[in-house]
Short mmCIF file of N, CA, C and O in Angstrom, two decimals:
data_model
loop_
_atom_site.label_atom_id
_atom_site.label_comp_id
_atom_site.label_asym_id
_atom_site.label_seq_id
_atom_site.Cartn_x
_atom_site.Cartn_y
_atom_site.Cartn_z
N UNK A 1 44.20 60.35 -3.30
CA UNK A 1 43.62 60.92 -4.25
C UNK A 1 42.49 59.51 -4.47
O UNK A 1 41.18 59.89 -4.79
N UNK A 2 42.75 58.67 -4.81
CA UNK A 2 42.25 57.44 -5.17
C UNK A 2 41.30 56.94 -3.74
O UNK A 2 40.10 56.74 -3.89
N UNK A 3 41.91 57.40 -2.57
CA UNK A 3 40.75 57.23 -1.45
C UNK A 3 39.76 58.05 -1.57
O UNK A 3 38.68 57.77 -0.95
N UNK A 4 40.00 59.32 -1.92
CA UNK A 4 38.81 60.38 -1.77
C UNK A 4 37.93 59.69 -3.01
O UNK A 4 36.83 59.90 -2.42
N UNK A 5 38.20 59.28 -3.81
CA UNK A 5 37.21 58.96 -4.96
C UNK A 5 36.32 57.99 -4.57
O UNK A 5 35.18 57.47 -5.16
N UNK A 6 37.44 56.96 -4.07
CA UNK A 6 36.15 55.72 -3.06
C UNK A 6 35.09 56.01 -2.18
O UNK A 6 34.12 55.57 -2.10
N UNK A 7 35.78 56.91 -1.59
CA UNK A 7 34.83 57.64 -0.34
C UNK A 7 33.53 58.20 -1.13
O UNK A 7 32.41 58.13 -0.68
N UNK A 8 33.73 59.14 -2.24
CA UNK A 8 32.79 59.75 -2.80
C UNK A 8 31.88 58.44 -3.34
O UNK A 8 30.59 58.97 -3.46
N UNK A 9 32.30 57.65 -3.88
CA UNK A 9 31.43 56.97 -4.59
C UNK A 9 30.51 55.92 -3.65
O UNK A 9 29.73 55.89 -3.96
N UNK A 10 31.40 55.76 -2.58
CA UNK A 10 30.69 55.05 -1.56
C UNK A 10 29.39 55.73 -1.07
O UNK A 10 28.43 55.44 -0.83
N UNK A 11 29.53 57.33 -0.74
CA UNK A 11 28.65 58.25 -0.26
C UNK A 11 27.66 58.40 -1.20
O UNK A 11 26.29 58.24 -0.78
N UNK A 12 27.98 58.47 -2.53
CA UNK A 12 26.66 58.42 -3.33
C UNK A 12 26.19 57.49 -3.62
O UNK A 12 25.07 57.12 -3.84
N UNK A 13 26.35 56.12 -3.48
CA UNK A 13 25.88 54.49 -3.55
C UNK A 13 24.77 54.84 -2.06
O UNK A 13 23.85 54.30 -2.14
N UNK A 14 25.44 55.27 -0.95
CA UNK A 14 24.75 54.89 0.19
C UNK A 14 23.65 56.06 0.01
O UNK A 14 22.37 55.77 0.25
N UNK A 15 23.81 57.37 -0.34
CA UNK A 15 22.66 58.55 -0.48
C UNK A 15 21.41 57.97 -1.76
O UNK A 15 20.30 58.05 -1.32
N UNK A 16 21.93 57.32 -2.54
CA UNK A 16 20.97 56.93 -3.73
C UNK A 16 20.21 55.64 -3.02
O UNK A 16 19.03 55.74 -3.36
N UNK A 17 20.61 54.69 -2.29
CA UNK A 17 20.24 53.53 -1.52
C UNK A 17 18.76 54.16 -0.34
O UNK A 17 17.62 53.66 -0.71
N UNK A 18 19.29 55.24 -0.11
CA UNK A 18 18.51 55.83 0.77
C UNK A 18 17.12 56.63 0.26
O UNK A 18 15.91 55.95 0.59
N UNK A 19 17.17 56.80 -0.84
CA UNK A 19 16.38 57.71 -1.70
C UNK A 19 15.49 56.85 -2.29
O UNK A 19 14.43 56.89 -2.38
N UNK A 20 16.06 55.57 -2.66
CA UNK A 20 15.24 54.57 -2.96
C UNK A 20 14.04 53.83 -2.01
O UNK A 20 13.19 53.54 -2.32
N UNK A 21 14.69 53.95 -0.98
CA UNK A 21 13.84 53.52 -0.15
C UNK A 21 12.49 54.05 0.59
O UNK A 21 11.81 53.76 0.90
N UNK A 22 12.69 55.34 0.18
CA UNK A 22 11.54 56.13 0.04
C UNK A 22 10.49 56.24 -0.69
O UNK A 22 9.56 56.93 -0.79
N UNK A 23 10.89 55.67 -1.90
CA UNK A 23 9.73 55.23 -2.81
C UNK A 23 8.44 54.71 -2.59
O UNK A 23 8.44 53.70 -1.49
N UNK A 24 7.36 55.25 -2.86
CA UNK A 24 6.23 54.08 -2.13
C UNK A 24 5.27 53.98 -3.56
O UNK A 24 5.51 54.69 -4.73
N UNK A 25 4.58 53.12 -3.69
CA UNK A 25 3.82 52.73 -4.41
C UNK A 25 2.50 53.25 -4.59
O UNK A 25 2.01 54.06 -3.70
N UNK A 26 1.87 53.35 -5.87
CA UNK A 26 0.48 54.26 -5.93
C UNK A 26 -0.45 53.33 -5.28
O UNK A 26 -0.49 51.84 -5.54
N UNK A 27 -1.45 53.91 -4.76
CA UNK A 27 -2.79 53.14 -4.30
C UNK A 27 -3.91 53.42 -5.14
O UNK A 27 -4.12 54.39 -5.95
N UNK A 28 -5.16 52.55 -5.12
CA UNK A 28 -5.90 52.65 -6.04
C UNK A 28 -6.86 51.61 -5.26
O UNK A 28 -6.84 50.99 -4.75
N UNK A 29 -8.18 51.90 -5.79
CA UNK A 29 -9.37 51.17 -5.45
C UNK A 29 -10.13 50.80 -6.80
O UNK A 29 -10.33 51.46 -7.88
N UNK A 30 -10.50 49.88 -6.82
CA UNK A 30 -11.03 48.75 -7.68
C UNK A 30 -12.63 48.39 -7.45
O UNK A 30 -12.97 47.70 -6.42
N UNK A 31 -13.64 48.68 -8.13
CA UNK A 31 -14.99 48.57 -7.79
C UNK A 31 -15.55 47.60 -9.10
O UNK A 31 -15.24 47.71 -10.07
N UNK A 32 -15.90 46.34 -8.56
CA UNK A 32 -16.60 45.43 -9.61
C UNK A 32 -17.84 45.41 -9.47
O UNK A 32 -18.51 45.23 -8.00
N UNK A 33 -18.64 45.59 -10.22
CA UNK A 33 -20.08 45.37 -10.16
C UNK A 33 -20.42 44.09 -11.15
O UNK A 33 -19.92 43.84 -12.27
N UNK A 34 -21.28 43.49 -10.63
CA UNK A 34 -21.72 41.89 -11.33
C UNK A 34 -23.29 41.80 -11.56
O UNK A 34 -24.10 42.28 -10.56
N UNK A 35 -23.50 41.79 -12.51
CA UNK A 35 -24.79 41.38 -13.03
C UNK A 35 -25.43 40.36 -12.14
O UNK A 35 -25.23 39.27 -12.06
N UNK A 36 -26.76 40.45 -11.73
CA UNK A 36 -27.59 39.22 -10.95
C UNK A 36 -27.62 37.90 -11.74
O UNK A 36 -27.64 36.91 -11.25
N UNK A 37 -27.84 38.18 -13.08
CA UNK A 37 -27.92 36.86 -14.03
C UNK A 37 -26.71 36.11 -13.88
O UNK A 37 -26.97 34.82 -13.88
N UNK A 38 -25.80 36.62 -13.48
CA UNK A 38 -24.41 35.59 -13.35
C UNK A 38 -24.46 34.83 -11.96
O UNK A 38 -24.12 33.93 -12.26
N UNK A 39 -25.23 35.37 -11.18
CA UNK A 39 -25.29 34.56 -9.70
C UNK A 39 -26.24 33.48 -10.19
O UNK A 39 -26.13 32.34 -9.87
N UNK A 40 -27.32 33.96 -10.72
CA UNK A 40 -28.16 32.74 -11.15
C UNK A 40 -27.48 31.85 -12.06
O UNK A 40 -27.96 30.69 -11.73
N UNK A 41 -27.00 32.08 -12.72
CA UNK A 41 -26.48 31.23 -14.00
C UNK A 41 -25.23 30.15 -13.31
O UNK A 41 -25.56 29.12 -13.36
N UNK A 42 -24.65 30.84 -12.31
CA UNK A 42 -23.50 30.09 -11.24
C UNK A 42 -24.49 29.01 -10.66
O UNK A 42 -23.92 27.75 -10.34
N UNK A 43 -25.48 29.33 -10.02
CA UNK A 43 -26.31 28.52 -9.03
C UNK A 43 -26.90 27.49 -10.11
O UNK A 43 -26.83 26.26 -9.43
N UNK A 44 -27.58 27.42 -11.35
CA UNK A 44 -27.97 26.57 -12.14
C UNK A 44 -26.68 25.60 -12.66
O UNK A 44 -27.22 24.63 -12.65
N UNK A 45 -25.61 26.03 -13.03
CA UNK A 45 -24.49 25.52 -13.40
C UNK A 45 -24.32 24.48 -12.52
O UNK A 45 -24.01 23.28 -12.44
N UNK A 46 -24.06 24.89 -10.94
CA UNK A 46 -23.87 24.07 -9.97
C UNK A 46 -24.70 22.98 -9.70
O UNK A 46 -24.53 21.98 -9.32
N UNK A 47 -26.16 23.29 -9.78
CA UNK A 47 -27.18 22.25 -9.64
C UNK A 47 -27.09 21.45 -10.67
O UNK A 47 -26.98 20.24 -10.32
N UNK A 48 -26.98 21.75 -11.93
CA UNK A 48 -26.45 20.70 -13.23
C UNK A 48 -25.73 19.98 -12.64
O UNK A 48 -25.57 18.59 -13.18
N UNK A 49 -24.20 20.25 -12.33
CA UNK A 49 -23.22 19.61 -11.98
C UNK A 49 -23.53 18.36 -11.08
O UNK A 49 -22.70 17.49 -11.14
N UNK A 50 -24.20 18.73 -9.82
CA UNK A 50 -24.50 17.87 -9.02
C UNK A 50 -25.10 16.87 -9.64
O UNK A 50 -25.23 15.51 -8.68
N UNK A 51 -26.37 17.06 -10.52
CA UNK A 51 -26.69 15.79 -10.96
C UNK A 51 -26.17 15.16 -12.41
O UNK A 51 -27.19 14.50 -12.96
N UNK A 52 -25.34 15.68 -12.66
CA UNK A 52 -24.86 15.19 -13.67
C UNK A 52 -25.45 15.27 -15.02
O UNK A 52 -25.54 14.47 -15.80
N UNK A 53 -26.09 16.58 -15.35
CA UNK A 53 -26.90 17.14 -16.21
C UNK A 53 -26.17 17.59 -17.19
O UNK A 53 -26.70 18.30 -18.33
N UNK A 54 -24.74 18.14 -17.41
CA UNK A 54 -23.99 19.02 -17.84
C UNK A 54 -23.47 18.37 -19.22
O UNK A 54 -22.59 17.31 -19.00
N UNK A 55 -23.84 18.71 -20.70
CA UNK A 55 -23.25 18.06 -21.75
C UNK A 55 -22.80 16.69 -21.80
O UNK A 55 -23.22 15.83 -21.07
N UNK A 56 -21.61 16.60 -22.77
CA UNK A 56 -21.02 15.16 -23.05
C UNK A 56 -20.49 14.73 -22.03
O UNK A 56 -19.30 15.39 -21.64
N UNK A 57 -20.51 13.60 -21.18
CA UNK A 57 -19.56 13.22 -20.49
C UNK A 57 -19.28 11.66 -20.99
O UNK A 57 -20.18 10.97 -21.72
N UNK A 58 -17.85 11.44 -20.45
CA UNK A 58 -17.72 10.04 -21.29
C UNK A 58 -17.42 9.30 -19.95
O UNK A 58 -17.36 9.50 -19.14
N UNK A 59 -18.05 7.74 -20.68
CA UNK A 59 -17.84 6.92 -19.25
C UNK A 59 -17.34 5.62 -20.12
O UNK A 59 -17.16 5.69 -21.64
N UNK A 60 -17.02 4.73 -19.51
CA UNK A 60 -15.96 3.50 -19.91
C UNK A 60 -17.08 2.36 -19.67
O UNK A 60 -17.80 2.08 -18.51
N UNK A 61 -17.32 1.47 -21.04
CA UNK A 61 -18.49 0.39 -20.33
C UNK A 61 -17.80 -0.81 -20.15
O UNK A 61 -16.41 -1.01 -21.08
N UNK A 62 -17.76 -1.62 -19.16
CA UNK A 62 -17.08 -2.81 -19.13
C UNK A 62 -17.88 -4.14 -19.36
O UNK A 62 -17.21 -5.17 -19.72
N UNK A 63 -19.35 -3.88 -19.15
CA UNK A 63 -19.93 -5.24 -19.39
C UNK A 63 -21.21 -4.95 -19.90
O UNK A 63 -22.09 -3.82 -19.67
N UNK A 64 -21.94 -5.81 -20.90
CA UNK A 64 -23.20 -5.44 -21.15
C UNK A 64 -23.81 -7.14 -21.16
O UNK A 64 -23.21 -7.88 -21.90
N UNK A 65 -24.84 -7.34 -20.42
CA UNK A 65 -25.69 -8.56 -20.18
C UNK A 65 -26.47 -8.56 -19.16
O UNK A 65 -27.15 -7.62 -18.81
N UNK A 66 -26.69 -9.71 -18.48
CA UNK A 66 -27.55 -10.09 -17.35
C UNK A 66 -26.93 -9.37 -16.15
O UNK A 66 -25.97 -9.14 -15.98
N UNK A 67 -27.79 -9.33 -15.24
CA UNK A 67 -28.08 -8.79 -13.82
C UNK A 67 -26.82 -9.42 -12.97
O UNK A 67 -26.07 -8.87 -12.42
N UNK A 68 -26.81 -10.81 -13.03
CA UNK A 68 -25.99 -11.52 -12.01
C UNK A 68 -24.58 -11.23 -12.47
O UNK A 68 -23.42 -11.06 -11.51
N UNK A 69 -24.23 -11.40 -13.84
CA UNK A 69 -22.56 -11.30 -14.09
C UNK A 69 -22.34 -9.81 -14.05
O UNK A 69 -21.19 -9.46 -13.59
N UNK A 70 -23.19 -8.91 -14.20
CA UNK A 70 -23.01 -7.15 -13.90
C UNK A 70 -22.79 -7.00 -12.72
O UNK A 70 -21.78 -6.33 -12.47
N UNK A 71 -23.20 -7.92 -11.64
CA UNK A 71 -22.87 -7.62 -10.41
C UNK A 71 -21.58 -7.88 -9.78
O UNK A 71 -20.69 -7.28 -9.39
N UNK A 72 -21.10 -9.02 -10.59
CA UNK A 72 -20.03 -10.03 -10.72
C UNK A 72 -18.85 -9.10 -10.99
O UNK A 72 -17.76 -8.80 -10.52
N UNK A 73 -19.08 -8.30 -12.19
CA UNK A 73 -18.03 -7.47 -12.96
C UNK A 73 -17.72 -6.38 -12.03
O UNK A 73 -16.76 -5.79 -11.65
N UNK A 74 -18.84 -5.56 -11.61
CA UNK A 74 -18.83 -4.38 -10.71
C UNK A 74 -18.11 -4.62 -9.38
O UNK A 74 -17.25 -3.58 -9.13
N UNK A 75 -18.29 -5.79 -8.73
CA UNK A 75 -17.90 -6.20 -7.55
C UNK A 75 -15.96 -6.40 -8.01
O UNK A 75 -15.26 -5.69 -7.00
N UNK A 76 -16.04 -7.19 -8.93
CA UNK A 76 -14.26 -7.08 -9.55
C UNK A 76 -13.71 -5.72 -9.59
O UNK A 76 -12.49 -5.30 -9.35
N UNK A 77 -14.42 -5.01 -10.20
CA UNK A 77 -13.89 -3.45 -10.59
C UNK A 77 -13.77 -2.57 -9.42
O UNK A 77 -12.36 -2.17 -9.31
N UNK A 78 -14.63 -2.82 -8.32
CA UNK A 78 -14.36 -2.01 -7.51
C UNK A 78 -13.17 -2.23 -6.56
O UNK A 78 -12.79 -1.62 -5.85
N UNK A 79 -12.95 -3.84 -6.58
CA UNK A 79 -11.63 -4.25 -5.70
C UNK A 79 -10.36 -3.72 -6.50
O UNK A 79 -9.76 -3.91 -5.70
N UNK A 80 -10.44 -3.06 -7.46
CA UNK A 80 -9.19 -2.86 -8.16
C UNK A 80 -9.33 -1.17 -8.38
O UNK A 80 -8.19 -0.83 -8.73
N UNK A 81 -10.27 -0.46 -8.55
CA UNK A 81 -9.92 0.79 -8.98
C UNK A 81 -11.20 1.54 -8.22
O UNK A 81 -11.95 1.24 -7.57
N UNK A 82 -10.84 2.88 -8.43
CA UNK A 82 -11.67 3.86 -7.42
C UNK A 82 -12.38 4.72 -8.63
O UNK A 82 -13.13 5.69 -8.02
N UNK A 83 -12.55 4.64 -9.97
CA UNK A 83 -13.62 5.69 -10.49
C UNK A 83 -14.75 4.97 -10.21
O UNK A 83 -15.09 4.13 -9.84
N UNK A 84 -15.78 6.34 -10.29
CA UNK A 84 -17.19 5.83 -9.84
C UNK A 84 -17.75 4.67 -10.70
O UNK A 84 -17.26 4.84 -11.89
N UNK A 85 -18.43 3.90 -10.36
CA UNK A 85 -19.01 2.91 -11.41
C UNK A 85 -20.53 2.95 -10.87
O UNK A 85 -21.33 3.07 -9.67
N UNK A 86 -21.35 2.46 -11.81
CA UNK A 86 -22.36 1.82 -11.93
C UNK A 86 -22.98 1.15 -13.03
O UNK A 86 -22.51 0.74 -13.76
N UNK A 87 -24.40 0.19 -12.30
CA UNK A 87 -25.09 -0.52 -13.30
C UNK A 87 -26.06 0.01 -13.92
O UNK A 87 -27.03 0.39 -13.12
N UNK A 88 -26.14 0.17 -15.17
CA UNK A 88 -27.36 1.09 -16.05
C UNK A 88 -28.36 -0.11 -16.49
O UNK A 88 -27.74 -1.00 -17.12
N UNK A 89 -29.43 -0.11 -16.29
CA UNK A 89 -30.50 -1.00 -17.10
C UNK A 89 -30.94 -0.57 -18.29
O UNK A 89 -31.44 0.56 -18.24
N UNK A 90 -30.66 -1.06 -19.40
CA UNK A 90 -31.57 -0.71 -20.81
C UNK A 90 -31.74 -2.02 -21.16
O UNK A 90 -31.08 -3.11 -21.55
N UNK A 91 -33.48 -2.34 -21.23
CA UNK A 91 -34.12 -3.47 -21.45
C UNK A 91 -33.40 -4.06 -22.71
O UNK A 91 -33.27 -3.51 -23.47
N UNK A 92 -33.36 -5.38 -22.57
CA UNK A 92 -33.37 -6.40 -21.30
C UNK A 92 -32.16 -6.38 -20.77
O UNK A 92 -32.07 -7.49 -20.35
N UNK A 93 -31.17 -5.69 -21.01
CA UNK A 93 -29.41 -5.77 -20.68
C UNK A 93 -29.22 -5.08 -19.36
O UNK A 93 -29.88 -3.99 -19.42
N UNK A 94 -28.16 -5.28 -18.81
CA UNK A 94 -27.58 -4.68 -17.63
C UNK A 94 -26.20 -4.35 -18.55
O UNK A 94 -25.47 -4.91 -18.92
N UNK A 95 -25.87 -2.91 -18.16
CA UNK A 95 -24.84 -2.27 -18.31
C UNK A 95 -23.48 -1.92 -17.11
O UNK A 95 -24.30 -0.90 -16.53
N UNK A 96 -22.40 -2.14 -17.21
CA UNK A 96 -21.66 -1.63 -15.78
C UNK A 96 -20.60 -0.69 -16.83
O UNK A 96 -19.80 -0.58 -17.90
N UNK A 97 -21.01 0.80 -16.21
CA UNK A 97 -20.14 2.18 -16.64
C UNK A 97 -19.42 2.31 -15.41
O UNK A 97 -19.90 2.42 -14.43
N UNK A 98 -18.27 3.02 -16.15
CA UNK A 98 -17.22 3.60 -15.12
C UNK A 98 -16.97 4.57 -15.60
O UNK A 98 -17.11 5.11 -16.64
N UNK A 99 -16.79 5.63 -14.42
CA UNK A 99 -16.47 7.00 -14.74
C UNK A 99 -17.26 8.31 -15.04
O UNK A 99 -18.67 7.85 -15.24
N UNK A 100 -17.04 9.16 -15.21
CA UNK A 100 -17.77 10.48 -15.44
C UNK A 100 -16.81 11.40 -15.96
O UNK A 100 -16.71 12.56 -15.36
N UNK A 101 -16.06 10.88 -17.16
CA UNK A 101 -14.94 12.04 -17.60
C UNK A 101 -15.36 13.20 -18.33
O UNK A 101 -16.40 13.09 -19.20
N UNK A 102 -14.91 14.46 -18.04
CA UNK A 102 -15.20 15.46 -18.74
C UNK A 102 -14.66 15.34 -20.33
O UNK A 102 -15.57 16.28 -20.90
N UNK A 103 -13.91 14.88 -20.78
CA UNK A 103 -13.20 14.81 -22.07
C UNK A 103 -12.78 13.47 -22.65
O UNK A 103 -12.58 12.59 -21.75
N UNK A 104 -12.67 13.44 -23.68
CA UNK A 104 -12.19 12.04 -24.29
C UNK A 104 -10.65 11.67 -23.80
O UNK A 104 -10.34 10.47 -23.61
N UNK A 105 -9.77 12.96 -23.50
CA UNK A 105 -8.52 12.45 -23.21
C UNK A 105 -8.41 11.73 -21.87
O UNK A 105 -7.81 10.91 -21.55
N UNK A 106 -9.11 12.34 -20.75
CA UNK A 106 -9.32 12.09 -19.57
C UNK A 106 -9.70 10.13 -19.50
O UNK A 106 -9.15 9.55 -19.24
N UNK A 107 -10.81 10.17 -20.48
CA UNK A 107 -11.29 8.71 -20.54
C UNK A 107 -10.32 7.61 -21.18
O UNK A 107 -10.40 6.50 -20.93
N UNK A 108 -9.66 8.05 -22.18
CA UNK A 108 -8.85 7.46 -22.82
C UNK A 108 -7.58 6.87 -21.75
O UNK A 108 -7.27 5.65 -22.12
N UNK A 109 -7.03 7.91 -20.84
CA UNK A 109 -6.15 7.61 -19.98
C UNK A 109 -6.58 6.30 -19.43
O UNK A 109 -5.47 5.56 -18.87
N UNK A 110 -7.97 6.63 -18.73
CA UNK A 110 -8.29 5.63 -17.57
C UNK A 110 -8.60 4.14 -18.25
O UNK A 110 -8.18 3.12 -17.86
N UNK A 111 -9.06 4.19 -19.39
CA UNK A 111 -9.27 3.34 -20.35
C UNK A 111 -8.02 2.28 -20.76
O UNK A 111 -8.05 1.00 -20.24
N UNK A 112 -6.93 2.91 -20.55
CA UNK A 112 -5.66 2.12 -20.61
C UNK A 112 -5.25 1.56 -19.62
O UNK A 112 -4.61 -0.04 -19.52
N UNK A 113 -5.60 2.15 -18.46
CA UNK A 113 -5.39 1.26 -17.22
C UNK A 113 -6.20 0.02 -16.64
O UNK A 113 -6.12 -0.95 -16.55
N UNK A 114 -7.66 0.40 -17.23
CA UNK A 114 -8.76 -0.62 -16.98
C UNK A 114 -8.60 -1.50 -17.80
O UNK A 114 -8.99 -2.78 -17.66
N UNK A 115 -8.39 -1.48 -19.07
CA UNK A 115 -8.03 -2.33 -20.02
C UNK A 115 -6.78 -3.72 -19.79
O UNK A 115 -7.08 -4.84 -20.26
N UNK A 116 -6.30 -3.25 -18.91
CA UNK A 116 -5.39 -4.42 -18.13
C UNK A 116 -6.12 -5.50 -17.42
O UNK A 116 -5.44 -6.65 -17.77
N UNK A 117 -7.02 -5.38 -17.03
CA UNK A 117 -8.09 -6.32 -16.19
C UNK A 117 -9.29 -6.27 -17.05
O UNK A 117 -10.00 -7.67 -16.45
N UNK A 118 -9.48 -5.86 -17.74
CA UNK A 118 -10.97 -5.95 -18.15
C UNK A 118 -10.65 -5.71 -19.88
O UNK A 118 -11.20 -4.43 -20.48
N UNK A 119 -10.25 -6.21 -20.68
CA UNK A 119 -9.68 -6.36 -22.14
C UNK A 119 -10.90 -5.79 -23.07
O UNK A 119 -10.53 -4.95 -23.96
N UNK A 120 -11.94 -6.24 -22.83
CA UNK A 120 -13.24 -5.72 -23.53
C UNK A 120 -13.65 -4.24 -23.38
O UNK A 120 -14.81 -3.88 -24.16
N UNK A 121 -13.49 -3.59 -22.34
CA UNK A 121 -13.86 -2.26 -21.99
C UNK A 121 -13.40 -1.36 -23.43
O UNK A 121 -12.70 -1.39 -23.96
N UNK A 122 -14.79 -0.50 -23.31
CA UNK A 122 -14.81 0.81 -24.32
C UNK A 122 -15.17 1.72 -24.08
O UNK A 122 -15.98 2.06 -23.01
N UNK A 123 -15.01 2.76 -24.76
CA UNK A 123 -15.76 4.20 -24.68
C UNK A 123 -16.99 4.23 -25.43
O UNK A 123 -16.49 4.40 -26.93
N UNK A 124 -18.12 4.22 -25.06
CA UNK A 124 -19.28 4.47 -26.06
C UNK A 124 -19.35 6.04 -26.31
O UNK A 124 -19.09 6.60 -25.68
N UNK A 125 -20.00 6.24 -27.60
CA UNK A 125 -20.09 7.38 -27.86
C UNK A 125 -21.31 8.08 -26.58
O UNK A 125 -22.02 7.69 -26.33
N UNK A 126 -20.83 9.32 -26.31
CA UNK A 126 -21.56 10.26 -25.21
C UNK A 126 -23.07 10.56 -25.52
O UNK A 126 -23.12 10.91 -26.87
N UNK A 127 -23.88 10.57 -24.77
CA UNK A 127 -25.07 10.67 -25.37
C UNK A 127 -25.67 12.76 -25.02
O UNK A 127 -24.99 13.19 -23.85
N UNK A 128 -26.21 12.92 -25.87
CA UNK A 128 -26.50 14.86 -25.75
C UNK A 128 -27.66 14.76 -25.02
O UNK A 128 -28.81 14.19 -25.10
N UNK A 129 -27.88 15.64 -24.06
CA UNK A 129 -28.92 15.95 -23.32
C UNK A 129 -29.71 17.13 -23.72
O UNK A 129 -28.91 18.06 -24.18
#
């Protein structure tokens, strides 16, 4: 009797397993329509991003002074770090700026590393365009 109920149990498991295999998912189709203005805005944002014209960007200033010293500072910096760097002229002095960080948190993290070699480095307030 025990053997018979075990066979019935196995048979019912087998039959329910086969019936589950025959299940199929529902199929559907999604149509997305996009306004032409979105494409134009994305192109404009892409152009502005490549020209660094978007919003508030944070930079780290390493040096403020004459051109000769600015060149020495930027050479030393480039031998140690890989963030982008530039020398900017603001009459009558030159500034060595590092990075182009999207937010203050990214700039602060980089500043901690940079201050080990350039202790006078700081983050100036970003300019609004």
